[in-house]
Structures are given as structure tokens and as C-alpha cells.
mmCIF file of C-alpha atoms and ligand atoms in Angstrom:
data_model
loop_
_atom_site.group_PDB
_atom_site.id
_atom_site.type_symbol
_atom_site.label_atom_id
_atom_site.label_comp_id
_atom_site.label_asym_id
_atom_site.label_seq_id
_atom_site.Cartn_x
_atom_site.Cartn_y
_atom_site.Cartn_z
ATOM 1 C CA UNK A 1 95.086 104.937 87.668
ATOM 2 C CA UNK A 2 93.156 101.855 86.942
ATOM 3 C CA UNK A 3 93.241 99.352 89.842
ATOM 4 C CA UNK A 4 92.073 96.117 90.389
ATOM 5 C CA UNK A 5 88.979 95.517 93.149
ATOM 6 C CA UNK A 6 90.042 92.160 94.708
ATOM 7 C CA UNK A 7 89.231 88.801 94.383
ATOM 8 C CA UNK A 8 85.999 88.220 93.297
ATOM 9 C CA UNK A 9 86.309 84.365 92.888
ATOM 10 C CA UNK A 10 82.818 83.652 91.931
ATOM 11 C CA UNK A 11 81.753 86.350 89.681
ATOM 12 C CA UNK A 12 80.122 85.933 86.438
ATOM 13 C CA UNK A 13 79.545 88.234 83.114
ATOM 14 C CA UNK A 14 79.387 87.288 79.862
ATOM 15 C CA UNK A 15 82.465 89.256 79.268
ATOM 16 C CA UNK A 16 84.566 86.823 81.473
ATOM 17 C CA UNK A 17 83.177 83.780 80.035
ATOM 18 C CA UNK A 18 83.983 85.034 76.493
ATOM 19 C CA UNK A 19 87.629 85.632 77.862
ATOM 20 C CA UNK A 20 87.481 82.176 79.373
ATOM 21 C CA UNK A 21 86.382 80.920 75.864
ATOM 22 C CA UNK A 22 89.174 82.766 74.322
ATOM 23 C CA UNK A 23 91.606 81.266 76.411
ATOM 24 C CA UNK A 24 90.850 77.565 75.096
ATOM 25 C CA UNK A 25 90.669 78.500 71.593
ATOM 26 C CA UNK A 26 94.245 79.766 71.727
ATOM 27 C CA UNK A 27 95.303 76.634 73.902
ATOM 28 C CA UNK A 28 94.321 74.541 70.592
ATOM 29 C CA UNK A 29 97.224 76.427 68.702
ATOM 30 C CA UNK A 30 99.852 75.118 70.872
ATOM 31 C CA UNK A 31 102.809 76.582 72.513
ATOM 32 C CA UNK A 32 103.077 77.359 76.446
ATOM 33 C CA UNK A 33 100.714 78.339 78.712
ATOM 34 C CA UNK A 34 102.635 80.214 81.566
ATOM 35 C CA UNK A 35 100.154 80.686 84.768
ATOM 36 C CA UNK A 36 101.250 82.465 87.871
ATOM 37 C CA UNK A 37 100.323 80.923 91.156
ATOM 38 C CA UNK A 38 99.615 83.672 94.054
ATOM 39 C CA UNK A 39 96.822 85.416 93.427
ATOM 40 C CA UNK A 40 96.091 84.137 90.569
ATOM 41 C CA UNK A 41 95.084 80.420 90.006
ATOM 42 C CA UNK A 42 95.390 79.890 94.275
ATOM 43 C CA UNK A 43 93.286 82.440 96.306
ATOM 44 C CA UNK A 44 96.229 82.727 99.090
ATOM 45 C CA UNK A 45 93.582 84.743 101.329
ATOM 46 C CA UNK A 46 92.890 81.489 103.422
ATOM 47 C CA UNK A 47 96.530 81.704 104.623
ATOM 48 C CA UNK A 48 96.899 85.006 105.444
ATOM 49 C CA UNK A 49 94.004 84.706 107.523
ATOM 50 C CA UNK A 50 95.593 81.358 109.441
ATOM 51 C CA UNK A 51 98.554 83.485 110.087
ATOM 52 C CA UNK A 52 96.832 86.898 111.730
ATOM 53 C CA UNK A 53 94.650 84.169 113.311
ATOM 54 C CA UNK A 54 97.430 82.593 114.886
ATOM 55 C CA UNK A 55 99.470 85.752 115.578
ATOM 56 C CA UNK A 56 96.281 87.029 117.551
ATOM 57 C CA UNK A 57 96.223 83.464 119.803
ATOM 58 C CA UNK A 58 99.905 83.529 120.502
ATOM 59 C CA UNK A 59 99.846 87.396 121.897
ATOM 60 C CA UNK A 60 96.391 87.276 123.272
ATOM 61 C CA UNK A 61 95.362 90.014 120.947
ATOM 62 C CA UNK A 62 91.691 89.112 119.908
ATOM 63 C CA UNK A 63 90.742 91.937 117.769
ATOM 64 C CA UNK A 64 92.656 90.404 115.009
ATOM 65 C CA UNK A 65 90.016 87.745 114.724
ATOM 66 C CA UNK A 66 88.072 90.087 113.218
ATOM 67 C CA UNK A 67 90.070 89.538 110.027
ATOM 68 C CA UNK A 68 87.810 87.896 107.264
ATOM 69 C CA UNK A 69 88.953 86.637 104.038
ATOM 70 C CA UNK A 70 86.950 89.967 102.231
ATOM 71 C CA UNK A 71 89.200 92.568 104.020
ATOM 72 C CA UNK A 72 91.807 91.670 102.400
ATOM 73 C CA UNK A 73 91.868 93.865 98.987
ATOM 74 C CA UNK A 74 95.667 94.962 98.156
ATOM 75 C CA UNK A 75 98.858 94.222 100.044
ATOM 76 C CA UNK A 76 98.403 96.703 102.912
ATOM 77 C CA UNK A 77 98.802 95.040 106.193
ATOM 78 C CA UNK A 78 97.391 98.178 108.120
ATOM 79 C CA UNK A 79 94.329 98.904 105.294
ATOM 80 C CA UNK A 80 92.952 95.815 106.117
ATOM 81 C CA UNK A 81 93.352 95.410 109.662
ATOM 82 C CA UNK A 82 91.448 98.671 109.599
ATOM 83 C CA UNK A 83 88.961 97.590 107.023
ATOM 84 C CA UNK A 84 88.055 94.578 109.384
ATOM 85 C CA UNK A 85 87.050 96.847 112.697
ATOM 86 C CA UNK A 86 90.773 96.309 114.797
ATOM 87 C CA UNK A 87 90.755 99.591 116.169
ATOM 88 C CA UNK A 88 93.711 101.953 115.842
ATOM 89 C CA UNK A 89 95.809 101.699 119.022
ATOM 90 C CA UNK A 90 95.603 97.846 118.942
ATOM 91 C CA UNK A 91 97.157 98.278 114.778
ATOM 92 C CA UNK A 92 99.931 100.382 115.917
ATOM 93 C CA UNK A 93 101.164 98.278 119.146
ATOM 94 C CA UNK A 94 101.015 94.782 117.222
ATOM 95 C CA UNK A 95 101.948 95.813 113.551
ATOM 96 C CA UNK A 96 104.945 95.587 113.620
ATOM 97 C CA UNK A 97 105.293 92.269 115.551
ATOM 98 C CA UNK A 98 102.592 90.849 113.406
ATOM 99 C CA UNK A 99 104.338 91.881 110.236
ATOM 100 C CA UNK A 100 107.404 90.009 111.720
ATOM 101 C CA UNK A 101 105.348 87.097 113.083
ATOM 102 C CA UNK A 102 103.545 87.025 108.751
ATOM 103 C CA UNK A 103 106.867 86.930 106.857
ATOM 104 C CA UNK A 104 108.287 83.955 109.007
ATOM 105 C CA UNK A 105 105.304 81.732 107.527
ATOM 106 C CA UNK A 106 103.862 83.182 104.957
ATOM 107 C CA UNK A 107 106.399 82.403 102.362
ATOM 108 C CA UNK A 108 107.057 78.703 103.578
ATOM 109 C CA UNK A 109 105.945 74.930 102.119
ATOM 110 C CA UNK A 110 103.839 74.547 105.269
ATOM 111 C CA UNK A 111 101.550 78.073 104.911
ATOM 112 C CA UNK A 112 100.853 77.750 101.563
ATOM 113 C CA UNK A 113 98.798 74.686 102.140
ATOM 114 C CA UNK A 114 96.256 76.670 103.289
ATOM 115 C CA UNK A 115 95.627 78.393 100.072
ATOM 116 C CA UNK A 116 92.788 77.050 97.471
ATOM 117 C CA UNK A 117 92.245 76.770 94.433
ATOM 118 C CA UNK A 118 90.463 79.600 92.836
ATOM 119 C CA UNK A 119 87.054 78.278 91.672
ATOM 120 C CA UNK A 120 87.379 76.867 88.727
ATOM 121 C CA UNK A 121 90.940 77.135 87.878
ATOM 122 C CA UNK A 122 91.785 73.668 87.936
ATOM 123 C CA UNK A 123 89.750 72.719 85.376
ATOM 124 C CA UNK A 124 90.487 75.112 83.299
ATOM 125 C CA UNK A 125 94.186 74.817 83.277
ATOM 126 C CA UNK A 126 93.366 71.030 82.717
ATOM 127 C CA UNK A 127 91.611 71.893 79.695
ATOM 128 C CA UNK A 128 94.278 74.184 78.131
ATOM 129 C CA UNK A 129 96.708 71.158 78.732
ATOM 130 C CA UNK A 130 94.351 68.570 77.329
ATOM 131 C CA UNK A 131 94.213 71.086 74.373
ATOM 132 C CA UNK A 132 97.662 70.264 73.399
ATOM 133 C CA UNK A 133 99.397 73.049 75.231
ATOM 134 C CA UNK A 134 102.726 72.211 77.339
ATOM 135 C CA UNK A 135 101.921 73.935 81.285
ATOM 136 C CA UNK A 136 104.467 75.979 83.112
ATOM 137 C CA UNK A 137 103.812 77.142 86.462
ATOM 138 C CA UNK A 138 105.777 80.620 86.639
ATOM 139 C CA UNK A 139 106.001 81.706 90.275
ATOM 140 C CA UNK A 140 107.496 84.427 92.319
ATOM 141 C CA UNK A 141 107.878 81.458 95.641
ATOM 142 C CA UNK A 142 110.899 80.034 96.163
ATOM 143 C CA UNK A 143 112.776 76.951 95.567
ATOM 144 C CA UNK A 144 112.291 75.887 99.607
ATOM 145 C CA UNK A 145 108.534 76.196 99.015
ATOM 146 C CA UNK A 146 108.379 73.724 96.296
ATOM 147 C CA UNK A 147 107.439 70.753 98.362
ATOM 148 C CA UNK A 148 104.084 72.582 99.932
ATOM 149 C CA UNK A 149 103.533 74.247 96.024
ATOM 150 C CA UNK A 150 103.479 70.415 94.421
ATOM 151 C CA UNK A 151 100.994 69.138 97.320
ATOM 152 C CA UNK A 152 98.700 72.032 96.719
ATOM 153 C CA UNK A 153 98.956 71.862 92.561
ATOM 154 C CA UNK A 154 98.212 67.715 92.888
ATOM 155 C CA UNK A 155 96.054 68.351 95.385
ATOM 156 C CA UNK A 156 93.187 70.492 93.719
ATOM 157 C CA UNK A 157 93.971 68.150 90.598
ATOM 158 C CA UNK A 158 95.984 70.600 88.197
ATOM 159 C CA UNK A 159 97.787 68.994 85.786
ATOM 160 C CA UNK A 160 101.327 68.638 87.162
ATOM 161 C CA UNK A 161 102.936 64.808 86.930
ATOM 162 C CA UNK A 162 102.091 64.704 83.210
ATOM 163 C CA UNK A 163 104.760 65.457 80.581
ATOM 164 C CA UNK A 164 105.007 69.330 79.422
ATOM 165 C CA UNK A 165 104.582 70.444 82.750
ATOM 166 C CA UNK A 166 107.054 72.274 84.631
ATOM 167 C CA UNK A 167 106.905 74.372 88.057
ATOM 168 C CA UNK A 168 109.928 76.830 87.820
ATOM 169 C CA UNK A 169 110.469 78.621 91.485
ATOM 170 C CA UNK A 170 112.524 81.410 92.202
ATOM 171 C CA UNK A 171 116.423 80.195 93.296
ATOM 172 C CA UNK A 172 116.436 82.877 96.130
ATOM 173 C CA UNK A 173 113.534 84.210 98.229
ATOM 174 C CA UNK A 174 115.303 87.712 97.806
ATOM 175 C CA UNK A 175 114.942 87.823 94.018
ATOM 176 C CA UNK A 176 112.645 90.594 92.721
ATOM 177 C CA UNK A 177 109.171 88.580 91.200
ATOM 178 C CA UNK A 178 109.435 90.596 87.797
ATOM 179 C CA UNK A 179 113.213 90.281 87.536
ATOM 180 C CA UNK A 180 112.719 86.332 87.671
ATOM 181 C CA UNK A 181 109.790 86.018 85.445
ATOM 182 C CA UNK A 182 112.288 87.887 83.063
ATOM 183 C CA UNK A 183 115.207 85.833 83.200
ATOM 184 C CA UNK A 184 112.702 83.157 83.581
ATOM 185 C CA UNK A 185 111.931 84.137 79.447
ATOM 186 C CA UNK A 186 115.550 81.709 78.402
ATOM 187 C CA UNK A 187 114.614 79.128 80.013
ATOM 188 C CA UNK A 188 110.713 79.043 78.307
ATOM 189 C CA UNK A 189 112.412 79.449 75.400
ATOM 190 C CA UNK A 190 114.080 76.458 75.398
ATOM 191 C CA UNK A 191 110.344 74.638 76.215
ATOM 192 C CA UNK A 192 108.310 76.451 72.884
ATOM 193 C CA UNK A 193 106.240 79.580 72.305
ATOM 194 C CA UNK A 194 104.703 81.463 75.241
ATOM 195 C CA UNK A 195 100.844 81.768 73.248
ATOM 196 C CA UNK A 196 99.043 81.908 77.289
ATOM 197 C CA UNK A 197 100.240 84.380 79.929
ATOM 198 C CA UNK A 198 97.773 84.869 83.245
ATOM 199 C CA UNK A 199 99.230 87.021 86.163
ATOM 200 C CA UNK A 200 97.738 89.227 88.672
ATOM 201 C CA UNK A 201 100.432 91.655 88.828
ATOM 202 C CA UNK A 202 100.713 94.198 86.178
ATOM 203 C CA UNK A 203 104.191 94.614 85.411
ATOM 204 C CA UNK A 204 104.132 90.953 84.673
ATOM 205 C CA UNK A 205 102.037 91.222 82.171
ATOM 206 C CA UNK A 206 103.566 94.220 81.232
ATOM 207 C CA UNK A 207 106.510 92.438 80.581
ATOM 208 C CA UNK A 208 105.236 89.313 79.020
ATOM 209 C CA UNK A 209 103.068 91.396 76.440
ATOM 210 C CA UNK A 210 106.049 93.807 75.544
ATOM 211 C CA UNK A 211 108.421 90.456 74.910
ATOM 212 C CA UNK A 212 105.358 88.116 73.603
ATOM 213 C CA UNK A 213 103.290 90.566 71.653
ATOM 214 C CA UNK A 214 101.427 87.714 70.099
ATOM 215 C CA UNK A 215 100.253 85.799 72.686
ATOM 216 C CA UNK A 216 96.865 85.851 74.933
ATOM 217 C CA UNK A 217 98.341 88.036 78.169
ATOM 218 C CA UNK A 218 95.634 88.339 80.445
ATOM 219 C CA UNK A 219 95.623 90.379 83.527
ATOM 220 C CA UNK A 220 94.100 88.004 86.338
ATOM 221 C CA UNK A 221 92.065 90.727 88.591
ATOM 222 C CA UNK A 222 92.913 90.361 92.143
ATOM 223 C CA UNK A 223 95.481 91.670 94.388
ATOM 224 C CA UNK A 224 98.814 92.879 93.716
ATOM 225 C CA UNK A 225 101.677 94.891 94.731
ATOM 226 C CA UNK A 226 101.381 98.453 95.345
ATOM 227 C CA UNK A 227 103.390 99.841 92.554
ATOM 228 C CA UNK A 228 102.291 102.465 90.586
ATOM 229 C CA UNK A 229 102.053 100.057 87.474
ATOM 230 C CA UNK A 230 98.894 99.809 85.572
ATOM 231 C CA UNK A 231 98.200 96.596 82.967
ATOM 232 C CA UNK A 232 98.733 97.863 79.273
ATOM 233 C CA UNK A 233 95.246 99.164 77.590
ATOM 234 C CA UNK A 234 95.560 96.110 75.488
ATOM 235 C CA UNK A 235 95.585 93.081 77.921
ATOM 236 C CA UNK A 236 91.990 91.608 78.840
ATOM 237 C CA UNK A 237 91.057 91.400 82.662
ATOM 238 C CA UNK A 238 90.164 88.134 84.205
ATOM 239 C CA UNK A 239 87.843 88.360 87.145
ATOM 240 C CA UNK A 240 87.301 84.713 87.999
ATOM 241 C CA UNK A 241 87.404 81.366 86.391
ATOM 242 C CA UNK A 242 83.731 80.406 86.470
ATOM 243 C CA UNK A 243 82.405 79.810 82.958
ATOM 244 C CA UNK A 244 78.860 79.379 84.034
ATOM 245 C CA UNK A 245 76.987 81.391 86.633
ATOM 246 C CA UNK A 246 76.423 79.410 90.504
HETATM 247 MG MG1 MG B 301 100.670 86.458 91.624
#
């Protein structure tokens, strides 16, 4: 099973830039560009650090700020405790407290202000609008965290308060990511022609290539869920949105 390696915000190939290339010479055709937002054009790292950081002043329970944004390489809480030195007994007696303390902020307006940008997406996602494309944001948060989601898009200067751009959120926080993004495929209808699809979990692309065989699907190489899904042989993998070397 091929899986991605983690954010790797800043790396450079010549095989990424030619993807990156690729990218804008579809956005000339027209059409949609649908981007997802965690994990993909927003490195949410930043914030889960803030929360283990705070979790570890409220209990007193220092080993946790050992936690660096580089441990953190798939969705397991306990893997990357582990990978960052907290020692065994000290995972066991604060998991599941921690885990607890995590889901009451991390999926809230206020937490996801600590997320960036990833390096370079901004611009790029600018360009592909400028291009002539219309811009969805396609996002498994929900409606409540709209407010902190618009801050953080205007913030880092995507395009957002421009006409053809939309931000569609889920309507409940309990709805399955890959069930919305499919019933999300009406309502794009209604906008044009998906031509652009990034996401860094593969049965979204999945999805969005078996619906939108046409278009450029491209598998944004991060994190993702732990399900035994691996992206289609024929979607490209995007490891970072730098189209020259730093
Ligand atoms: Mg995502």
C-alpha cells in the first residue's frame, strides 16, 4: 500500500514544478477549480501543536512539549506522541483526556487560526483564478467554523471576496468528509465544470476522478485518514506548492 510521507511544505523536484505548471495550463481552459482546505492548501500542524501545548499547561504534563510540528505524520494521536520522545506511561494516563481536551478545539473558528498557509499556495490558487477559473473551497469543516475559515483564506491573501468564489462547509460536524464532497457534486454542478481537483485524502480523489474523469485530480501529499484507501494509479502527487527551489 502506497502511503503518503507527510508534509513536506518546502520540497522541490522538477517533477512537482512540472505538476505545478500543469495545473495553470488547465486553469486557462476554464471551469472550477475545487481545492480542499486541511491538509492541503493550510498546513493545520501549527494548531495541533497549540492544542497538545495547551493541554500539557493546563494538566501540568510537560512531556507533551516535546511535540514539534515534524512528528506529526498521519492522524495517530499515540504515533506521534511517541515519535516526539513522551514516554509510554505518561501516553497512556493523558491520552485519553488529551484526545477529549483536542476535539473540543480543534474543529472550531478560533483553532483554525492557527493554521498557515502552505508555502506557496496562495499564490498559486490566485493564479488559477486570475486564469479565468471560478474557485470553490470544498471542505470537510463545518458551517460553525466558517467565520475563523474566511479570516484565515483573506488573511494569507487567497482569492475569496471576488466573484466565482465560493467556500461550501459541511451543514453538520457529524457528516462523513467523502459523503459531503459527494453530495457536494449538485451543487458544483450548478457553478460549471470541475477541470481542478486537489485533496490530500485519497478517497476524495478517488471519488472526484471516478465522477470527473476529465479533469486534473491531483493527490496533495500530506496527511490523511487512516483508511485503507490508496489514490488511483492515475492521479499525480503534489508534494508542495513551491515552483522554484528556496
Ligand atoms: Mg484535507
Amino acid at each position: 500500500m502506497r502511503r503518503s510521507r507527510g508534509y513536506d511544505p518546502l520540497h522541490h523536484s522538477s517533477e512537482n514544478s512540472a505538476l505545478l505548471v500543469q495545473i495553470l495550463d488547465t486553469a486557462r481552459e476554464g471551469g472550477l477549480a475545487v481545492f480542499d482546505l486541511d491538509g492541503c492548501l493550510f498546513d493545520n500542524r501549527p494548531r495541533q501543536v497549540q492544542i497538545i501545548r495547551e493541554y500539557a499547561s493546563l494538566y501540568h504534563c510537560w512531556e507533551l512539549y516535546k511535540v514539534e510540528i515534524h512528528d506529526f505524520e498521519d492522524w495517530s494521536f499515540p504515533r506521534t506522541l511517541k515519535k516526539a520522545g513522551v514516554p509510554d506511561d505518561v501516553i497512556s494516563l493523558h491520552y485519553p483526556a488529551l484526545r477529549q481536551y483536542w476535539e473540543s478545539c480543534f474543529f472550531t473558528s478560533a483553532y483554525v487560526r492557527y493554521d498557515h498557509a502552505m508555502p506557496g499556495a496562495a499564490e498559486l490558487v490566485r493564479r488559477v483564478y486570475e486564469a479565468g477559473m471560478k474557485v470553490i473551497y470544498l471542505t470537510g469543516r463545518d458551517h460553525q467554523m466558517r467565520e475563523g475559515t474566511e479570516q484565515s483564506l483573506r488573511r494569507f491573501g487567497f482569492p475569496y471576496d471576488e466573484p466565482g468564489v465560493r467556500l461550501l462547509t459541511k451543514p453538520r460536524a457529524d457528516m462523513e468528509d467523502t459523503a459531503f464532497k459527494e453530495e457536494a457534486m449538485e451543487t458544483l454542478a450548478a457553478y460549471g465544470q470541475v477541470r481542478i481537483y486537489l485533496d490530500n485524502e485519497p478517497s476524495n480523489v478517488n471519488l472526484y476522478k471516478k465522477y470527473h474523469a476529465d479533469a486534473l485530480v491531483v493527490f496533495v501529499e500530506t496527511d490523511h485518514s487512516p483508511r485503507p484507501v490508496e489514490p488511483l494509479s492515475s492521479i499525480p502527487w503534489l508534494r508542495s506548492f513551491l515552483a522554484r527551489p528556496i
